CSV table of C-alpha atoms in Angstrom, one decimal:
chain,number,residue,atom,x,y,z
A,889,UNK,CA,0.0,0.0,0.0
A,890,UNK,CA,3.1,2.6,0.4
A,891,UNK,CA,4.2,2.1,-2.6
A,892,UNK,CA,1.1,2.6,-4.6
A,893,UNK,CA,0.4,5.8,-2.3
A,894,UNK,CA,4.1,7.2,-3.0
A,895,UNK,CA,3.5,5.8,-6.7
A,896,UNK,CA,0.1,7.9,-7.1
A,897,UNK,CA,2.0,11.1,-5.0
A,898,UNK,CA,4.6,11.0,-7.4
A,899,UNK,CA,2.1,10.9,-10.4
A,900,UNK,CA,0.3,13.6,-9.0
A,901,UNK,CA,3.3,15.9,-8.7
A,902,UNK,CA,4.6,15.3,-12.1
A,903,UNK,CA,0.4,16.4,-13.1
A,904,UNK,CA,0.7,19.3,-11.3
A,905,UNK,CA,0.5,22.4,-13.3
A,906,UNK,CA,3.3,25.1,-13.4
A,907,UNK,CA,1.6,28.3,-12.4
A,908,UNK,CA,3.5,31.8,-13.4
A,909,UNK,CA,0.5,32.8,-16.0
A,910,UNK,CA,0.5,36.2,-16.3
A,911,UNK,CA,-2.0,36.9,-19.1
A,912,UNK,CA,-5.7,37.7,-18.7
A,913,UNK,CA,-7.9,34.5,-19.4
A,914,UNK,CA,-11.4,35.1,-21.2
A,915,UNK,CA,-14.4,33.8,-19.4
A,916,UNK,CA,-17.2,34.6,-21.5
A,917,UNK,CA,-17.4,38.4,-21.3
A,918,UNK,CA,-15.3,38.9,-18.4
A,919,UNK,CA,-11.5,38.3,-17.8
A,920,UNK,CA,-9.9,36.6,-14.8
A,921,UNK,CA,-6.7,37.8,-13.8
A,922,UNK,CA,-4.9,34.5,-14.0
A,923,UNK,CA,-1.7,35.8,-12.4
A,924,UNK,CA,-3.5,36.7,-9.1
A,925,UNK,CA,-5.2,33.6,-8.5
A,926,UNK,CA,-4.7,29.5,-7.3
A,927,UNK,CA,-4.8,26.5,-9.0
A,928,UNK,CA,-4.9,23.6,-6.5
A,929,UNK,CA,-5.2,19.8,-6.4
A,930,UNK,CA,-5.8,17.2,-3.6
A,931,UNK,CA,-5.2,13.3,-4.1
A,932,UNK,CA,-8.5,11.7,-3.1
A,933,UNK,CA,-7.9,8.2,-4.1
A,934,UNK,CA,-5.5,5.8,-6.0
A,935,UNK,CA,-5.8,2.1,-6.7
A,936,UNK,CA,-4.1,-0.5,-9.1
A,937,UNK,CA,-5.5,-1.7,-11.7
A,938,UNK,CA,-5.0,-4.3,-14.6
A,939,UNK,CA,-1.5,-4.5,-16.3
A,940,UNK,CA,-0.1,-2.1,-13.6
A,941,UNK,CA,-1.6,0.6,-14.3
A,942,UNK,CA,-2.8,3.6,-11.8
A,943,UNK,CA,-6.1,5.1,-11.3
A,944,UNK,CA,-6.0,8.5,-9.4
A,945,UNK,CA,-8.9,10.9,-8.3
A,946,UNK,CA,-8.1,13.9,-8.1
A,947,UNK,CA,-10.2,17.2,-6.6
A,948,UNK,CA,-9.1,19.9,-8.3
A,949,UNK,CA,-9.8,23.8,-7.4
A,950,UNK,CA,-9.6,27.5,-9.4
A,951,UNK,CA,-9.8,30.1,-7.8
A,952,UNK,CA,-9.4,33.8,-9.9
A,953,UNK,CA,-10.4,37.0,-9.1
A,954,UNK,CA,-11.8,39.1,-11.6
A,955,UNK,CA,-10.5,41.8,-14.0
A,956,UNK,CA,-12.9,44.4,-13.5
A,957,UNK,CA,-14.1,46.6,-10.6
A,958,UNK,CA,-16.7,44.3,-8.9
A,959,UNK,CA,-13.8,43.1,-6.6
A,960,UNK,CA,-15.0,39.5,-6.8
A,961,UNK,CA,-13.5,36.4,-7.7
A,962,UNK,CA,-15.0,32.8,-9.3
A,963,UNK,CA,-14.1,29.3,-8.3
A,964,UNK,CA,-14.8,25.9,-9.4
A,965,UNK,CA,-13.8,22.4,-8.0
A,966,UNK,CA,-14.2,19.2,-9.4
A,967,UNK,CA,-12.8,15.4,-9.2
A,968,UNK,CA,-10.9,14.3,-12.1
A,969,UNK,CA,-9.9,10.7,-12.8
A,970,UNK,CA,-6.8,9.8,-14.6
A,971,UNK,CA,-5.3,6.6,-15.4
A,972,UNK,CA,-2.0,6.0,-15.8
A,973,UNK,CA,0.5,3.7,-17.9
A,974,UNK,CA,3.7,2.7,-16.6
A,975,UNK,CA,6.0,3.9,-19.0
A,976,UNK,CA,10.2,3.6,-17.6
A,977,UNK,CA,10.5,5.5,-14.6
A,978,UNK,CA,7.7,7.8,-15.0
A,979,UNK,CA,3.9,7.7,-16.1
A,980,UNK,CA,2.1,8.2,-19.0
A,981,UNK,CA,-1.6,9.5,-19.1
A,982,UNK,CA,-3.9,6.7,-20.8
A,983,UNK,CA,-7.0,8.9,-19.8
A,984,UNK,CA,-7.8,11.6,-18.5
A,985,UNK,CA,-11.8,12.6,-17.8
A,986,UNK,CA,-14.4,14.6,-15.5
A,987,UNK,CA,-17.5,13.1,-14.9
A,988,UNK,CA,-20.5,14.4,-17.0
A,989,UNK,CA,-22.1,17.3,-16.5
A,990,UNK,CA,-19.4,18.7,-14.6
A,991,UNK,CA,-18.2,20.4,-18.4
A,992,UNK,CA,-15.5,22.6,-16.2
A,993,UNK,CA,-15.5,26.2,-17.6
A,994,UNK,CA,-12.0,26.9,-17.3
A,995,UNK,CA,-10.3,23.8,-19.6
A,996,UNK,CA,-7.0,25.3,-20.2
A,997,UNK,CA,-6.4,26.3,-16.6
A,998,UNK,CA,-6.4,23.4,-14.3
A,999,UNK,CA,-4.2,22.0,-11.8
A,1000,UNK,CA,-2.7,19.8,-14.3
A,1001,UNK,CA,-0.1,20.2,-17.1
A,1002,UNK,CA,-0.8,21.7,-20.3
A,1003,UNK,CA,-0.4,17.8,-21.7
A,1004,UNK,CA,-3.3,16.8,-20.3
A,1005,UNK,CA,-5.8,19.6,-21.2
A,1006,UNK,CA,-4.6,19.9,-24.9
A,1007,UNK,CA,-7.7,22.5,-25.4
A,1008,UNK,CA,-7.8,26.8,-25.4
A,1009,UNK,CA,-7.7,28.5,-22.4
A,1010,UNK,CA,-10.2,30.5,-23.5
A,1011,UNK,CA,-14.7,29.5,-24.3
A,1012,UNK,CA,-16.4,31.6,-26.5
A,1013,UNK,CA,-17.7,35.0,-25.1
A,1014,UNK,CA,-21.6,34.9,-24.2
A,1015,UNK,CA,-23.6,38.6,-25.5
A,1016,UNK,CA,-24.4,40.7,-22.5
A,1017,UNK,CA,-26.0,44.0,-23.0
A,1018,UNK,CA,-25.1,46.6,-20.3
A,1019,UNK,CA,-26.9,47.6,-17.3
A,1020,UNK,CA,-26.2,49.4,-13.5
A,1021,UNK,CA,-25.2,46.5,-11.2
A,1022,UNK,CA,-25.8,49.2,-8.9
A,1023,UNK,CA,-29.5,49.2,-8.8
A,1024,UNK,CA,-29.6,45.7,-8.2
A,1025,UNK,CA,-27.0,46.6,-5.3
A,1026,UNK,CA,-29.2,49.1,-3.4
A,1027,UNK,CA,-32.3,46.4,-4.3
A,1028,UNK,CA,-30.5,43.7,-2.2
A,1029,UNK,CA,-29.7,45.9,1.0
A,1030,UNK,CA,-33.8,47.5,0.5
A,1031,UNK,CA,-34.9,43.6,0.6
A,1032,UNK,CA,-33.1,43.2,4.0
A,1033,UNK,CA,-29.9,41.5,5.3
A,1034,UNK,CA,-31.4,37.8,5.5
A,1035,UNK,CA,-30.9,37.6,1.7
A,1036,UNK,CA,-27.2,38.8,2.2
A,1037,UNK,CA,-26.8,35.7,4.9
A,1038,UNK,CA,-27.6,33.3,2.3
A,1039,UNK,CA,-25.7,34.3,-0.2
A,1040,UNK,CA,-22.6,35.0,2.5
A,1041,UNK,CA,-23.2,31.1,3.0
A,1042,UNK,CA,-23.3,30.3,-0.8
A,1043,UNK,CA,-20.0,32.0,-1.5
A,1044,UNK,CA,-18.4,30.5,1.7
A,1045,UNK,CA,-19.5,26.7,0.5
A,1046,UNK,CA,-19.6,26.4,-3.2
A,1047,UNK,CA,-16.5,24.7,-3.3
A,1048,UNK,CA,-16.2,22.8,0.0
A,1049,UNK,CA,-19.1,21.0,2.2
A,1050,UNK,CA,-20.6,22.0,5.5
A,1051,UNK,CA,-19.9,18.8,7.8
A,1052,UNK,CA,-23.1,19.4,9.7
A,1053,UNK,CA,-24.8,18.5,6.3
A,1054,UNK,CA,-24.8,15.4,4.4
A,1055,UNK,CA,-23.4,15.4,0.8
A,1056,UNK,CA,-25.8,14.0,-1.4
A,1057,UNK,CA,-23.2,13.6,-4.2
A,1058,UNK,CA,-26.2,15.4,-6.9
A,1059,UNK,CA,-26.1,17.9,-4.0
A,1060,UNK,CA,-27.1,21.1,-5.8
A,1061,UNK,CA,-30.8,21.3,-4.0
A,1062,UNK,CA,-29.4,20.3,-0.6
A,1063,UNK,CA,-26.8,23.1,-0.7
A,1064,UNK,CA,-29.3,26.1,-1.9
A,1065,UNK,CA,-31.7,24.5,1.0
A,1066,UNK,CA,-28.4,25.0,3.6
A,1067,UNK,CA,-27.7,28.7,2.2
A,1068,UNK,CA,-31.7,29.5,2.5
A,1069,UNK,CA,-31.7,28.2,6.0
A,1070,UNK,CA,-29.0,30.2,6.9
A,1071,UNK,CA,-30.5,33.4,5.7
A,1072,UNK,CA,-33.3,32.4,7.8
A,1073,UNK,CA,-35.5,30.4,6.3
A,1074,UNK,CA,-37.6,28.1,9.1
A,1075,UNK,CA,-38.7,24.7,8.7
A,1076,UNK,CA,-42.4,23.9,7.5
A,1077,UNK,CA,-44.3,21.0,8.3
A,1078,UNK,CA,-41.2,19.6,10.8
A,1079,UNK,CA,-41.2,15.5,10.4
A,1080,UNK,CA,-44.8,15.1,8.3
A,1081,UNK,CA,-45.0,13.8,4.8
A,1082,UNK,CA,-41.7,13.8,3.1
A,1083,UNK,CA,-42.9,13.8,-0.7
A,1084,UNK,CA,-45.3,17.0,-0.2
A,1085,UNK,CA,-44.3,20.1,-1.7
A,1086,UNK,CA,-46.0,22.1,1.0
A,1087,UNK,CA,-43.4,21.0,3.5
A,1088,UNK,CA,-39.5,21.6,3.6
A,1089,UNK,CA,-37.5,20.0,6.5
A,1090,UNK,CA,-34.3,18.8,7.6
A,1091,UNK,CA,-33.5,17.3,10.8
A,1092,UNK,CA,-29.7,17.1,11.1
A,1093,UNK,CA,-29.2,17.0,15.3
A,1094,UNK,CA,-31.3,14.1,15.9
A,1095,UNK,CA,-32.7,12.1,13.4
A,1096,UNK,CA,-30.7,12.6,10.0
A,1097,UNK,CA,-33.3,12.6,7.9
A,1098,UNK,CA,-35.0,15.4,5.9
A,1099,UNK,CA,-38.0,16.7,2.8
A,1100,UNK,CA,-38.1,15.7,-1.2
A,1101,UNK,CA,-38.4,19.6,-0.9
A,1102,UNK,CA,-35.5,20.3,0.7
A,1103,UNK,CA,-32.8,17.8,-1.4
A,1104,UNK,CA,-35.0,17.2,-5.2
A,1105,UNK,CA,-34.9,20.5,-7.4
A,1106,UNK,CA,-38.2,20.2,-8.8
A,1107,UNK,CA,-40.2,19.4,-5.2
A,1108,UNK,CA,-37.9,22.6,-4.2
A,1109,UNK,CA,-38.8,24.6,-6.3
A,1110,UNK,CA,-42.6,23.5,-6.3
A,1111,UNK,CA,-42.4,24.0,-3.1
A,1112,UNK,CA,-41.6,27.7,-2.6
A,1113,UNK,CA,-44.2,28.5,-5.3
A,1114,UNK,CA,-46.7,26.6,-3.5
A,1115,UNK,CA,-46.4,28.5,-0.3
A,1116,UNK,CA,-45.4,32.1,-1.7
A,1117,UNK,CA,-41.7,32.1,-0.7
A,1118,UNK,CA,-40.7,32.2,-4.2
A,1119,UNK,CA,-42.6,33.7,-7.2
A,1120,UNK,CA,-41.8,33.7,-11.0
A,1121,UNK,CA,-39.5,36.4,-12.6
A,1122,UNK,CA,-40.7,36.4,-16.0
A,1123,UNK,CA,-38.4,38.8,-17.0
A,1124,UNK,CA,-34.5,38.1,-17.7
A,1125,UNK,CA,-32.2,36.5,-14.8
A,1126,UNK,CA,-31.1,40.8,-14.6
A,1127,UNK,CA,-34.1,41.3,-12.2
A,1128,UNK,CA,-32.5,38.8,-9.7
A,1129,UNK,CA,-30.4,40.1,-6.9
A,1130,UNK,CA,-28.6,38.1,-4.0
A,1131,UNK,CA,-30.4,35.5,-2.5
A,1132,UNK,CA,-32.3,35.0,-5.4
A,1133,UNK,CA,-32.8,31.6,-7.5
A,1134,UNK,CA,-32.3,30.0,-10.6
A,1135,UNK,CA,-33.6,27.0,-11.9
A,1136,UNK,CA,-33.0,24.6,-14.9
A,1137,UNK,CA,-34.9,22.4,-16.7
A,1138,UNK,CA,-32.4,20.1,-18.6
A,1139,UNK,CA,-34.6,18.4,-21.6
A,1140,UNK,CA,-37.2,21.0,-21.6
A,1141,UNK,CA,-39.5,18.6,-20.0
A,1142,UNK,CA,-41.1,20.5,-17.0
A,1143,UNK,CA,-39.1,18.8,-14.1
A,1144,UNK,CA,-36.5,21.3,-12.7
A,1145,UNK,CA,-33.2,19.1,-12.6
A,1146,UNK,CA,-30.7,22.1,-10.7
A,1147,UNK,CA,-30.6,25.4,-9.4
A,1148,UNK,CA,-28.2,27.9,-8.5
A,1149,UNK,CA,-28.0,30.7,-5.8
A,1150,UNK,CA,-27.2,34.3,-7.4
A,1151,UNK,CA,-24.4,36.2,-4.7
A,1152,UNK,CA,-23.0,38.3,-7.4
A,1153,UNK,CA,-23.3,40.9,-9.8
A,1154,UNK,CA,-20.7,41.4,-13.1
A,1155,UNK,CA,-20.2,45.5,-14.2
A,1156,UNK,CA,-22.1,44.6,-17.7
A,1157,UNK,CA,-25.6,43.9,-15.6
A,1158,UNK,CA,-24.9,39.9,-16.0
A,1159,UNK,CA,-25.8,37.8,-12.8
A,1160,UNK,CA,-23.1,35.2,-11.0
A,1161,UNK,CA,-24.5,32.5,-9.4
A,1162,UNK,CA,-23.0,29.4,-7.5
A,1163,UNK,CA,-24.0,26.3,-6.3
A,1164,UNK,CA,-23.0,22.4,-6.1
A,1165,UNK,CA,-22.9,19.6,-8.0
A,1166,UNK,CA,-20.4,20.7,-10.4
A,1167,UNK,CA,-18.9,23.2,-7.9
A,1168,UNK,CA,-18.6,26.6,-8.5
A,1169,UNK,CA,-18.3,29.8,-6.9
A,1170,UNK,CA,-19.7,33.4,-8.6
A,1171,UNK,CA,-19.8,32.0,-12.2
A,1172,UNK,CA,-22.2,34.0,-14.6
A,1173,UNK,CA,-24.8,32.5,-15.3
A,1174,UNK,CA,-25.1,33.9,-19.2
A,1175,UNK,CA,-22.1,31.8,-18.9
A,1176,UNK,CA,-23.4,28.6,-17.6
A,1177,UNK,CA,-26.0,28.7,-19.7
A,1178,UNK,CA,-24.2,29.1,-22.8
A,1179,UNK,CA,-21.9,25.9,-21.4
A,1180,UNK,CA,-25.0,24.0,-20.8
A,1181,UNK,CA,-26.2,24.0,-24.9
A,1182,UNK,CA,-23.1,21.7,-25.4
A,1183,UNK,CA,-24.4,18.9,-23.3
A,1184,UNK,CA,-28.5,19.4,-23.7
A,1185,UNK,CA,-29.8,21.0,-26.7
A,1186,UNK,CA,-32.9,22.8,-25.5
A,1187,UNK,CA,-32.3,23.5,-21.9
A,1188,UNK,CA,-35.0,26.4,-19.8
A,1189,UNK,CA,-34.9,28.4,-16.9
A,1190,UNK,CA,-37.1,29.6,-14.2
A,1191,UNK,CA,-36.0,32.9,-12.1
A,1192,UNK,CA,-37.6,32.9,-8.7
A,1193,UNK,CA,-37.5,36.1,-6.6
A,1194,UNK,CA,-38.1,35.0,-3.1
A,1195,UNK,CA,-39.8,36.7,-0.4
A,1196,UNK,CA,-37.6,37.4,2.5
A,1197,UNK,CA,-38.2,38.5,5.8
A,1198,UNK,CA,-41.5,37.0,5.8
A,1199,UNK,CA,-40.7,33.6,6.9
């Protein structure tokens, strides 16, 4: 077992990626200052496999802050699993891949060396007409602070887990549930029916167990329309300020399959969301979006405004 741990350390190592990049990196319509910000990787597991080769998770994490005068930075963190080939005294990489749906934005700029992302650092910039992020600023603090508490919670956990939480591994609804119960949001219905949509619960001190509502995207978001804490923005994700919510419906079938938390604002008018699942931290969402048409080809969104202080 040492040797295959030492064996995957040193594999790791040689993966790692050699930082020192000083030029801007695109991101849609915004620019990440590159040089400023990390590029990490943890070791989460190794094991043999057949012919000697070595499989390796790995959780990788970017962090950059943002070339313009918000003051904010985006993250993502994901698990990547590489095998590798003996090959002399070193390794070569057989494969190289990242679950699905986790598409990571940045493809140029992981932890790992340029051999193993052969793609551009760059994705292809998303149309954004320009607005005041400012109003939306002064209509966050008008809404009141319990909003701001949610999204503070969003932004501290999009890429690491709350241990008095369990990780549902498709975790997206479960983590918006944790950052709207930390801007205040009560339990409903505590310990009744756990498929009704007019109840949203989790027990985590006692009994572990917890509502459809609060871990399935679609009784979650059924559920806030059902009892007024959320209502339908049918205008553009631009009316959403922090705290706010926004859901996707995959295959355009009317079952909402994830949902993102919006905690931040780009200069242009744009909204950055974050959330779990394919981890990520301030992204905007134009962006997402625009990612999201190269995996399913007629994907919709619902923006919910929800109603703080009232609950």
């Amino acid at each position: 077992m040492g040797s295959q741990t030492r064996a995957a350390s040193s594999a790791e190592h040689t993966l790692r990626r050699r930082l020192g990049a000083e030029d801007p990196l695109s991101a849609g319509n915004e620019t990440l200052n590159v040089g400023k910000g990390s590029v990490s990787s943890e070791l989460i597991s190794s094991e043999r496999i057949a012919s000697g080769r070595l499989k390796i998770q790995v959780r990788e994490v970017v962090d950059y802050p943002y070339l313009d005068s918000s003051g904010e930075s985006m993250g993502e963190a994901y698990v990547r699993e590489v095998v590798l080939q003996p090959e002399g005294d070193g390794w070569r990489i057989e494969s190289n891949e990242v679950p699905e749906g986790s598409w990571p934005l940045l493809e140029g700029a992981t932890a790992f060396e340029g051999s193993l992302q052969p793609g551009s650092e760059s994705v292809s910039p998303v149309g954004s007409e320009p607005a005041d992020a400012g109003v939306a600023e002064s209509a966050a603090t008008a809404l009141g602070s319990t909003r701001e508490d949610a999204a503070s919670y969003a932004l501290r956990y999009a890429l690491s887990y709350n241990d008095r939480y369990r990780n549902f591994g498709n975790d997206c609804t479960n983590f918006i549930s944790q950052a709207l119960r930390a801007g205040g949001f009560n339990n409903r219905h505590m310990l009744q029916n756990k498929t009704s949509t007019w109840s949203w619960w989790y027990d985590h001190e006692w009994i572990d167990e917890w509502s459809h509502s609060w871990s399935v995207a679609n009784y979650h978001y059924k559920f806030h329309l059902n009892t007024k804490r959320g209502k339908v923005s049918w205008t553009s994700s631009r009316a959403l300020v922090r705290g706010d919510l926004v859901y996707a419906d995959w295959r355009r079938d009317g079952v909402k399959d994830h949902v993102w938390m919006v905690t931040g604002y780009t200069p242009r008018g744009d909204r950055r969301v974050s959330g779990h699942t394919a981890d990520r931290r301030n992204v905007s969402v134009g962006w997402l979006q625009a990612k999201a048409k190269e995996t399913y080809s007629n994907p919709s969104y619902r923006n919910v405004r929800m109603q703080w202080g009232e609950f």
